[in-house]
Amino acid sequence: MSTTYLIVGESGTGKSTSIGKVDQLGLIGLNPKETAIINVMGKPMPFRGSRVDYGAMISEGGNYASVSDAKTIIKIIAVLKERQDIKNVIIDDWQYILAQEFMDKALKKGYDKFNEIAKNGFETINAGKTLRPDQNFICMAHSDFDEKAGTYKLKTIGKMLDDKVNLAGLFTVVLYTHVEAARKDGETLVSYNFVTNKYINNSGIEIPAKSPIGMFNEILIPNDLGLVIQKATEYYN
């Protein structure tokens, strides 16, 4: 079983950026020679050189695929499981697997389609969990605010996944994005971070992040997957 990571946050809060090496932000990023990205919506990656680092298709022995179909994604993960050069497998952005299938079936009557969508989404996560013990499965997704519970959660479609499955419980590490803006010398400085454990933000809302005790020393760390994997590797080894 792989080590599993869930990265949750709104669009533009630093999820995809955390993959790359960004010198001006001091981000280590992940080694593209050891990393495969399944880009669900095919959007350009937000870091310099991404089309070079992630330009060859997985189907041709490379490290990149643009696909939203759950069954195809599961097959790709099975291929990557056998690739000894690949240590990190990323789905970016998982929620759009559900959204794309929902739109494809929008004119289909009945509630069975929601069960199908939920099952397919759940199985993509299970496929990631079956990767080798020396591999990391990293799933990026949008957040949603649960008004009833007064906390944030992973965004899904329909109630089946929310009511029947605690999706966050399928992951070893759950990190939420956190963006802060501050004024200094007349300029607005913005910092992008990951929340590493349960945290109450300035609005009094709980951020349900989690990580093993002692893996991270701070509640807020830079949004850097290179740093996250480094700390996790040191922790387990």
PDB file of C-alpha atoms in Angstrom:
ATOM      1  CA  MET A   1       0.000   0.000   0.000  1.00  0.00           C
ATOM      2  CA  SER A   2       1.248   3.452  -0.921  1.00  0.00           C
ATOM      3  CA  THR A   3       1.508   6.453   1.364  1.00  0.00           C
ATOM      4  CA  THR A   4      -1.543   8.557   0.519  1.00  0.00           C
ATOM      5  CA  TYR A   5      -1.899  12.341   0.546  1.00  0.00           C
ATOM      6  CA  LEU A   6      -4.997  14.462   0.031  1.00  0.00           C
ATOM      7  CA  ILE A   7      -4.424  18.135  -0.814  1.00  0.00           C
ATOM      8  CA  VAL A   8      -7.635  20.170  -0.436  1.00  0.00           C
ATOM      9  CA  GLY A   9      -8.325  23.790  -1.296  1.00  0.00           C
ATOM     10  CA  GLU A  10     -10.054  26.255  -3.554  1.00  0.00           C
ATOM     11  CA  SER A  11      -8.799  27.058  -7.041  1.00  0.00           C
ATOM     12  CA  GLY A  12      -5.835  29.440  -7.023  1.00  0.00           C
ATOM     13  CA  THR A  13      -4.651  28.593  -3.504  1.00  0.00           C
ATOM     14  CA  GLY A  14      -1.478  26.752  -4.484  1.00  0.00           C
ATOM     15  CA  LYS A  15      -2.359  23.068  -4.942  1.00  0.00           C
ATOM     16  CA  SER A  16      -0.941  22.527  -8.435  1.00  0.00           C
ATOM     17  CA  THR A  17       1.898  25.004  -7.895  1.00  0.00           C
ATOM     18  CA  SER A  18       3.159  22.818  -5.045  1.00  0.00           C
ATOM     19  CA  ILE A  19       4.221  20.152  -7.568  1.00  0.00           C
ATOM     20  CA  GLY A  20       6.872  22.246  -9.293  1.00  0.00           C
ATOM     21  CA  LYS A  21      10.240  23.738  -8.428  1.00  0.00           C
ATOM     22  CA  VAL A  22       9.560  27.461  -8.032  1.00  0.00           C
ATOM     23  CA  ASP A  23      12.765  29.289  -7.155  1.00  0.00           C
ATOM     24  CA  GLN A  24      11.167  32.675  -6.463  1.00  0.00           C
ATOM     25  CA  LEU A  25       8.930  31.071  -3.841  1.00  0.00           C
ATOM     26  CA  GLY A  26      11.628  28.774  -2.490  1.00  0.00           C
ATOM     27  CA  LEU A  27       9.663  25.646  -3.421  1.00  0.00           C
ATOM     28  CA  ILE A  28      11.624  22.412  -3.837  1.00  0.00           C
ATOM     29  CA  GLY A  29       8.864  20.643  -5.747  1.00  0.00           C
ATOM     30  CA  LEU A  30       8.894  17.037  -6.874  1.00  0.00           C
ATOM     31  CA  ASN A  31      11.479  15.458  -9.140  1.00  0.00           C
ATOM     32  CA  PRO A  32       9.720  15.127 -12.537  1.00  0.00           C
ATOM     33  CA  LYS A  33      11.824  12.045 -13.322  1.00  0.00           C
ATOM     34  CA  GLU A  34      10.089  10.303 -10.409  1.00  0.00           C
ATOM     35  CA  THR A  35       6.643  11.898 -10.745  1.00  0.00           C
ATOM     36  CA  ALA A  36       3.623  11.191 -12.938  1.00  0.00           C
ATOM     37  CA  ILE A  37       0.691  13.600 -13.261  1.00  0.00           C
ATOM     38  CA  ILE A  38      -2.824  12.575 -14.260  1.00  0.00           C
ATOM     39  CA  ASN A  39      -4.229  15.971 -15.242  1.00  0.00           C
ATOM     40  CA  VAL A  40      -7.998  15.518 -15.201  1.00  0.00           C
ATOM     41  CA  MET A  41      -8.954  18.735 -17.018  1.00  0.00           C
ATOM     42  CA  GLY A  42      -5.763  19.117 -19.039  1.00  0.00           C
ATOM     43  CA  LYS A  43      -5.081  22.625 -17.745  1.00  0.00           C
ATOM     44  CA  PRO A  44      -1.521  24.007 -18.087  1.00  0.00           C
ATOM     45  CA  MET A  45       0.496  23.413 -14.929  1.00  0.00           C
ATOM     46  CA  PRO A  46       1.285  26.683 -13.084  1.00  0.00           C
ATOM     47  CA  PHE A  47       5.057  26.460 -12.854  1.00  0.00           C
ATOM     48  CA  ARG A  48       7.889  27.258 -15.252  1.00  0.00           C
ATOM     49  CA  GLY A  49       9.090  24.431 -17.501  1.00  0.00           C
ATOM     50  CA  SER A  50       6.107  22.157 -16.829  1.00  0.00           C
ATOM     51  CA  ARG A  51       5.568  21.334 -20.498  1.00  0.00           C
ATOM     52  CA  VAL A  52       9.150  20.120 -20.718  1.00  0.00           C
ATOM     53  CA  ASP A  53       9.173  18.280 -17.388  1.00  0.00           C
ATOM     54  CA  TYR A  54       5.749  16.742 -18.019  1.00  0.00           C
ATOM     55  CA  GLY A  55       5.578  16.560 -21.783  1.00  0.00           C
ATOM     56  CA  ALA A  56       5.748  12.843 -22.579  1.00  0.00           C
ATOM     57  CA  MET A  57       2.624  10.713 -22.352  1.00  0.00           C
ATOM     58  CA  ILE A  58       2.425   7.869 -19.832  1.00  0.00           C
ATOM     59  CA  SER A  59       1.135   5.651 -22.654  1.00  0.00           C
ATOM     60  CA  GLU A  60       4.516   6.180 -24.344  1.00  0.00           C
ATOM     61  CA  GLY A  61       6.610   5.646 -21.214  1.00  0.00           C
ATOM     62  CA  GLY A  62       6.425   9.274 -20.093  1.00  0.00           C
ATOM     63  CA  ASN A  63       4.993  10.916 -16.984  1.00  0.00           C
ATOM     64  CA  TYR A  64       1.857  12.797 -18.064  1.00  0.00           C
ATOM     65  CA  ALA A  65      -1.730  12.016 -19.013  1.00  0.00           C
ATOM     66  CA  SER A  66      -4.773  14.215 -19.554  1.00  0.00           C
ATOM     67  CA  VAL A  67      -7.883  12.140 -18.889  1.00  0.00           C
ATOM     68  CA  SER A  68     -11.091  12.447 -16.861  1.00  0.00           C
ATOM     69  CA  ASP A  69     -12.589   8.974 -17.295  1.00  0.00           C
ATOM     70  CA  ALA A  70     -12.356   7.061 -14.001  1.00  0.00           C
ATOM     71  CA  LYS A  71     -11.887   3.626 -15.551  1.00  0.00           C
ATOM     72  CA  THR A  72      -9.056   4.888 -17.754  1.00  0.00           C
ATOM     73  CA  ILE A  73      -7.410   6.572 -14.767  1.00  0.00           C
ATOM     74  CA  ILE A  74      -7.543   3.293 -12.834  1.00  0.00           C
ATOM     75  CA  LYS A  75      -5.808   1.530 -15.746  1.00  0.00           C
ATOM     76  CA  ILE A  76      -3.117   4.236 -15.862  1.00  0.00           C
ATOM     77  CA  ILE A  77      -2.488   3.865 -12.119  1.00  0.00           C
ATOM     78  CA  ALA A  78      -2.052   0.108 -12.649  1.00  0.00           C
ATOM     79  CA  VAL A  79       0.580   0.835 -15.310  1.00  0.00           C
ATOM     80  CA  LEU A  80       2.396   3.281 -13.034  1.00  0.00           C
ATOM     81  CA  LYS A  81       2.461   0.700 -10.252  1.00  0.00           C
ATOM     82  CA  GLU A  82       4.834  -1.352 -12.405  1.00  0.00           C
ATOM     83  CA  ARG A  83       7.073   1.610 -13.274  1.00  0.00           C
ATOM     84  CA  GLN A  84      10.087   1.415 -10.948  1.00  0.00           C
ATOM     85  CA  ASP A  85      11.144   4.944 -11.939  1.00  0.00           C
ATOM     86  CA  ILE A  86       7.879   6.477 -10.698  1.00  0.00           C
ATOM     87  CA  LYS A  87       7.697   7.290  -6.981  1.00  0.00           C
ATOM     88  CA  ASN A  88       4.921   9.917  -6.991  1.00  0.00           C
ATOM     89  CA  VAL A  89       1.530   9.556  -8.684  1.00  0.00           C
ATOM     90  CA  ILE A  90      -0.677  12.666  -8.729  1.00  0.00           C
ATOM     91  CA  ILE A  91      -4.328  13.137  -9.655  1.00  0.00           C
ATOM     92  CA  ASP A  92      -5.020  16.830 -10.256  1.00  0.00           C
ATOM     93  CA  ASP A  93      -7.937  17.645  -9.703  1.00  0.00           C
ATOM     94  CA  TRP A  94      -9.899  14.593  -8.436  1.00  0.00           C
ATOM     95  CA  GLN A  95     -13.217  16.418  -8.036  1.00  0.00           C
ATOM     96  CA  TYR A  96     -13.396  16.981 -11.780  1.00  0.00           C
ATOM     97  CA  ILE A  97     -13.550  13.219 -12.349  1.00  0.00           C
ATOM     98  CA  LEU A  98     -16.947  13.407 -10.674  1.00  0.00           C
ATOM     99  CA  ALA A  99     -17.933  16.689 -12.331  1.00  0.00           C
ATOM    100  CA  GLN A 100     -17.069  15.560 -15.852  1.00  0.00           C
ATOM    101  CA  GLU A 101     -18.996  12.298 -15.497  1.00  0.00           C
ATOM    102  CA  PHE A 102     -21.939  14.216 -14.019  1.00  0.00           C
ATOM    103  CA  MET A 103     -22.038  16.521 -17.050  1.00  0.00           C
ATOM    104  CA  ASP A 104     -21.721  13.569 -19.426  1.00  0.00           C
ATOM    105  CA  LYS A 105     -24.773  11.975 -17.760  1.00  0.00           C
ATOM    106  CA  ALA A 106     -26.710  15.194 -17.127  1.00  0.00           C
ATOM    107  CA  LEU A 107     -29.604  14.157 -19.386  1.00  0.00           C
ATOM    108  CA  LYS A 108     -29.764  10.648 -17.952  1.00  0.00           C
ATOM    109  CA  LYS A 109     -32.838  10.293 -15.746  1.00  0.00           C
ATOM    110  CA  GLY A 110     -32.907   8.721 -12.301  1.00  0.00           C
ATOM    111  CA  TYR A 111     -30.583   8.639  -9.317  1.00  0.00           C
ATOM    112  CA  ASP A 112     -28.549   5.616 -10.367  1.00  0.00           C
ATOM    113  CA  LYS A 113     -26.143   7.921 -12.185  1.00  0.00           C
ATOM    114  CA  PHE A 114     -25.121   9.471  -8.861  1.00  0.00           C
ATOM    115  CA  ASN A 115     -24.327   6.017  -7.494  1.00  0.00           C
ATOM    116  CA  GLU A 116     -22.240   5.287 -10.598  1.00  0.00           C
ATOM    117  CA  ILE A 117     -20.349   8.560 -10.282  1.00  0.00           C
ATOM    118  CA  ALA A 118     -19.684   7.986  -6.572  1.00  0.00           C
ATOM    119  CA  LYS A 119     -18.513   4.416  -7.163  1.00  0.00           C
ATOM    120  CA  ASN A 120     -16.133   5.444  -9.943  1.00  0.00           C
ATOM    121  CA  GLY A 121     -14.676   8.288  -7.893  1.00  0.00           C
ATOM    122  CA  PHE A 122     -14.199   6.014  -4.890  1.00  0.00           C
ATOM    123  CA  GLU A 123     -12.468   3.382  -7.009  1.00  0.00           C
ATOM    124  CA  THR A 124      -9.900   5.858  -8.357  1.00  0.00           C
ATOM    125  CA  ILE A 125      -8.822   6.538  -4.770  1.00  0.00           C
ATOM    126  CA  ASN A 126      -8.715   2.838  -3.977  1.00  0.00           C
ATOM    127  CA  ALA A 127      -6.536   2.299  -7.057  1.00  0.00           C
ATOM    128  CA  GLY A 128      -4.076   4.887  -5.753  1.00  0.00           C
ATOM    129  CA  LYS A 129      -3.932   3.121  -2.398  1.00  0.00           C
ATOM    130  CA  THR A 130      -2.842  -0.112  -4.127  1.00  0.00           C
ATOM    131  CA  LEU A 131       0.363   1.442  -5.465  1.00  0.00           C
ATOM    132  CA  ARG A 132       3.659   0.055  -4.149  1.00  0.00           C
ATOM    133  CA  PRO A 133       4.801   0.831  -0.579  1.00  0.00           C
ATOM    134  CA  ASP A 134       7.651   2.924  -1.989  1.00  0.00           C
ATOM    135  CA  GLN A 135       5.237   5.090  -3.985  1.00  0.00           C
ATOM    136  CA  ASN A 136       3.264   8.164  -2.955  1.00  0.00           C
ATOM    137  CA  PHE A 137      -0.309   8.692  -4.106  1.00  0.00           C
ATOM    138  CA  ILE A 138      -1.224  12.390  -4.094  1.00  0.00           C
ATOM    139  CA  CYS A 139      -4.806  13.386  -4.738  1.00  0.00           C
ATOM    140  CA  MET A 140      -5.675  17.051  -5.196  1.00  0.00           C
ATOM    141  CA  ALA A 141      -9.256  18.242  -4.819  1.00  0.00           C
ATOM    142  CA  HIS A 142     -11.447  21.256  -4.201  1.00  0.00           C
ATOM    143  CA  SER A 143     -12.802  22.094  -0.775  1.00  0.00           C
ATOM    144  CA  ASP A 144     -16.412  22.645   0.210  1.00  0.00           C
ATOM    145  CA  PHE A 145     -17.880  24.241   3.338  1.00  0.00           C
ATOM    146  CA  ASP A 146     -20.274  22.081   5.330  1.00  0.00           C
ATOM    147  CA  GLU A 147     -22.579  24.632   6.956  1.00  0.00           C
ATOM    148  CA  LYS A 148     -24.255  22.018   9.148  1.00  0.00           C
ATOM    149  CA  ALA A 149     -20.951  20.799  10.598  1.00  0.00           C
ATOM    150  CA  GLY A 150     -19.296  24.221  10.488  1.00  0.00           C
ATOM    151  CA  THR A 151     -16.168  22.857   8.867  1.00  0.00           C
ATOM    152  CA  TYR A 152     -14.533  22.338   5.497  1.00  0.00           C
ATOM    153  CA  LYS A 153     -14.493  19.045   3.610  1.00  0.00           C
ATOM    154  CA  LEU A 154     -13.599  17.482   0.295  1.00  0.00           C
ATOM    155  CA  LYS A 155     -16.015  18.580  -2.447  1.00  0.00           C
ATOM    156  CA  THR A 156     -18.083  15.799  -4.025  1.00  0.00           C
ATOM    157  CA  ILE A 157     -21.257  15.397  -6.084  1.00  0.00           C
ATOM    158  CA  GLY A 158     -24.429  14.020  -4.529  1.00  0.00           C
ATOM    159  CA  LYS A 159     -24.769  12.591  -1.032  1.00  0.00           C
ATOM    160  CA  MET A 160     -23.538   9.020  -1.395  1.00  0.00           C
ATOM    161  CA  LEU A 161     -19.843   9.730  -0.838  1.00  0.00           C
ATOM    162  CA  ASP A 162     -20.569  12.256   1.912  1.00  0.00           C
ATOM    163  CA  ASP A 163     -23.046  10.050   3.786  1.00  0.00           C
ATOM    164  CA  LYS A 164     -21.504   6.616   3.334  1.00  0.00           C
ATOM    165  CA  VAL A 165     -17.746   7.180   3.133  1.00  0.00           C
ATOM    166  CA  ASN A 166     -15.331   9.334   5.094  1.00  0.00           C
ATOM    167  CA  LEU A 167     -13.070  10.069   2.137  1.00  0.00           C
ATOM    168  CA  ALA A 168     -10.469  11.855   4.251  1.00  0.00           C
ATOM    169  CA  GLY A 169     -10.134   8.651   6.274  1.00  0.00           C
ATOM    170  CA  LEU A 170      -8.723   6.906   3.196  1.00  0.00           C
ATOM    171  CA  PHE A 171      -5.622   9.122   3.287  1.00  0.00           C
ATOM    172  CA  THR A 172      -2.616   9.087   5.614  1.00  0.00           C
ATOM    173  CA  VAL A 173      -2.044  12.837   5.290  1.00  0.00           C
ATOM    174  CA  VAL A 174      -4.703  15.463   4.584  1.00  0.00           C
ATOM    175  CA  LEU A 175      -3.420  18.994   3.956  1.00  0.00           C
ATOM    176  CA  TYR A 176      -5.554  22.086   3.370  1.00  0.00           C
ATOM    177  CA  THR A 177      -4.339  25.162   1.537  1.00  0.00           C
ATOM    178  CA  HIS A 178      -4.113  28.414   3.479  1.00  0.00           C
ATOM    179  CA  VAL A 179      -3.465  31.814   1.905  1.00  0.00           C
ATOM    180  CA  GLU A 180      -2.501  34.905   3.910  1.00  0.00           C
ATOM    181  CA  ALA A 181      -2.066  38.481   2.707  1.00  0.00           C
ATOM    182  CA  ALA A 182      -0.189  41.152   4.645  1.00  0.00           C
ATOM    183  CA  ARG A 183       0.859  44.730   3.959  1.00  0.00           C
ATOM    184  CA  LYS A 184       4.554  45.595   4.279  1.00  0.00           C
ATOM    185  CA  ASP A 185       6.249  48.801   3.150  1.00  0.00           C
ATOM    186  CA  GLY A 186       3.205  49.710   1.095  1.00  0.00           C
ATOM    187  CA  GLU A 187       3.109  46.346  -0.701  1.00  0.00           C
ATOM    188  CA  THR A 188       0.735  43.416  -0.325  1.00  0.00           C
ATOM    189  CA  LEU A 189       2.637  40.205   0.359  1.00  0.00           C
ATOM    190  CA  VAL A 190       0.814  36.922  -0.157  1.00  0.00           C
ATOM    191  CA  SER A 191       1.984  33.631   1.357  1.00  0.00           C
ATOM    192  CA  TYR A 192       0.707  30.226   0.285  1.00  0.00           C
ATOM    193  CA  ASN A 193       0.787  27.433   2.848  1.00  0.00           C
ATOM    194  CA  PHE A 194      -0.486  23.993   3.761  1.00  0.00           C
ATOM    195  CA  VAL A 195      -2.276  23.364   7.049  1.00  0.00           C
ATOM    196  CA  THR A 196      -0.808  20.153   8.521  1.00  0.00           C
ATOM    197  CA  ASN A 197      -3.207  19.427  11.403  1.00  0.00           C
ATOM    198  CA  LYS A 198      -6.570  20.472  12.765  1.00  0.00           C
ATOM    199  CA  TYR A 199      -6.642  24.249  12.916  1.00  0.00           C
ATOM    200  CA  ILE A 200      -9.108  27.043  13.717  1.00  0.00           C
ATOM    201  CA  ASN A 201      -8.746  29.902  11.259  1.00  0.00           C
ATOM    202  CA  ASN A 202      -9.272  33.621  11.910  1.00  0.00           C
ATOM    203  CA  SER A 203     -12.987  33.247  11.189  1.00  0.00           C
ATOM    204  CA  GLY A 204     -13.342  30.582  13.861  1.00  0.00           C
ATOM    205  CA  ILE A 205     -13.833  27.796  11.323  1.00  0.00           C
ATOM    206  CA  GLU A 206     -12.194  24.424  11.798  1.00  0.00           C
ATOM    207  CA  ILE A 207      -9.790  23.243   9.088  1.00  0.00           C
ATOM    208  CA  PRO A 208      -9.818  19.407   9.383  1.00  0.00           C
ATOM    209  CA  ALA A 209      -6.265  18.732   8.233  1.00  0.00           C
ATOM    210  CA  LYS A 210      -4.380  15.749   9.642  1.00  0.00           C
ATOM    211  CA  SER A 211      -0.937  14.172   9.655  1.00  0.00           C
ATOM    212  CA  PRO A 212       0.850  11.652  11.905  1.00  0.00           C
ATOM    213  CA  ILE A 213       2.107  13.057  15.209  1.00  0.00           C
ATOM    214  CA  GLY A 214       5.560  14.566  14.776  1.00  0.00           C
ATOM    215  CA  MET A 215       5.672  14.408  10.972  1.00  0.00           C
ATOM    216  CA  PHE A 216       5.497  18.209  10.782  1.00  0.00           C
ATOM    217  CA  ASN A 217       6.622  20.600  13.510  1.00  0.00           C
ATOM    218  CA  GLU A 218       4.417  23.494  12.375  1.00  0.00           C
ATOM    219  CA  ILE A 219       0.717  23.904  11.706  1.00  0.00           C
ATOM    220  CA  LEU A 220       1.513  25.991   8.619  1.00  0.00           C
ATOM    221  CA  ILE A 221       4.212  24.943   6.152  1.00  0.00           C
ATOM    222  CA  PRO A 222       5.043  26.187   2.627  1.00  0.00           C
ATOM    223  CA  ASN A 223       2.833  24.705  -0.098  1.00  0.00           C
ATOM    224  CA  ASP A 224       5.689  22.521  -1.294  1.00  0.00           C
ATOM    225  CA  LEU A 225       5.091  18.855  -2.108  1.00  0.00           C
ATOM    226  CA  GLY A 226       8.841  18.326  -2.270  1.00  0.00           C
ATOM    227  CA  LEU A 227       9.043  19.339   1.385  1.00  0.00           C
ATOM    228  CA  VAL A 228       5.984  17.256   2.304  1.00  0.00           C
ATOM    229  CA  ILE A 229       7.362  14.069   0.755  1.00  0.00           C
ATOM    230  CA  GLN A 230      10.801  14.737   2.254  1.00  0.00           C
ATOM    231  CA  LYS A 231       9.339  15.065   5.769  1.00  0.00           C
ATOM    232  CA  ALA A 232       7.150  11.985   5.341  1.00  0.00           C
ATOM    233  CA  THR A 233      10.064   9.900   4.046  1.00  0.00           C
ATOM    234  CA  GLU A 234      12.225  10.949   7.019  1.00  0.00           C
ATOM    235  CA  TYR A 235       9.337  10.158   9.370  1.00  0.00           C
ATOM    236  CA  TYR A 236       8.738   6.618   8.138  1.00  0.00           C
ATOM    237  CA  ASN A 237      12.366   5.661   7.535  1.00  0.00           C
TER     238      ASN A 237
END
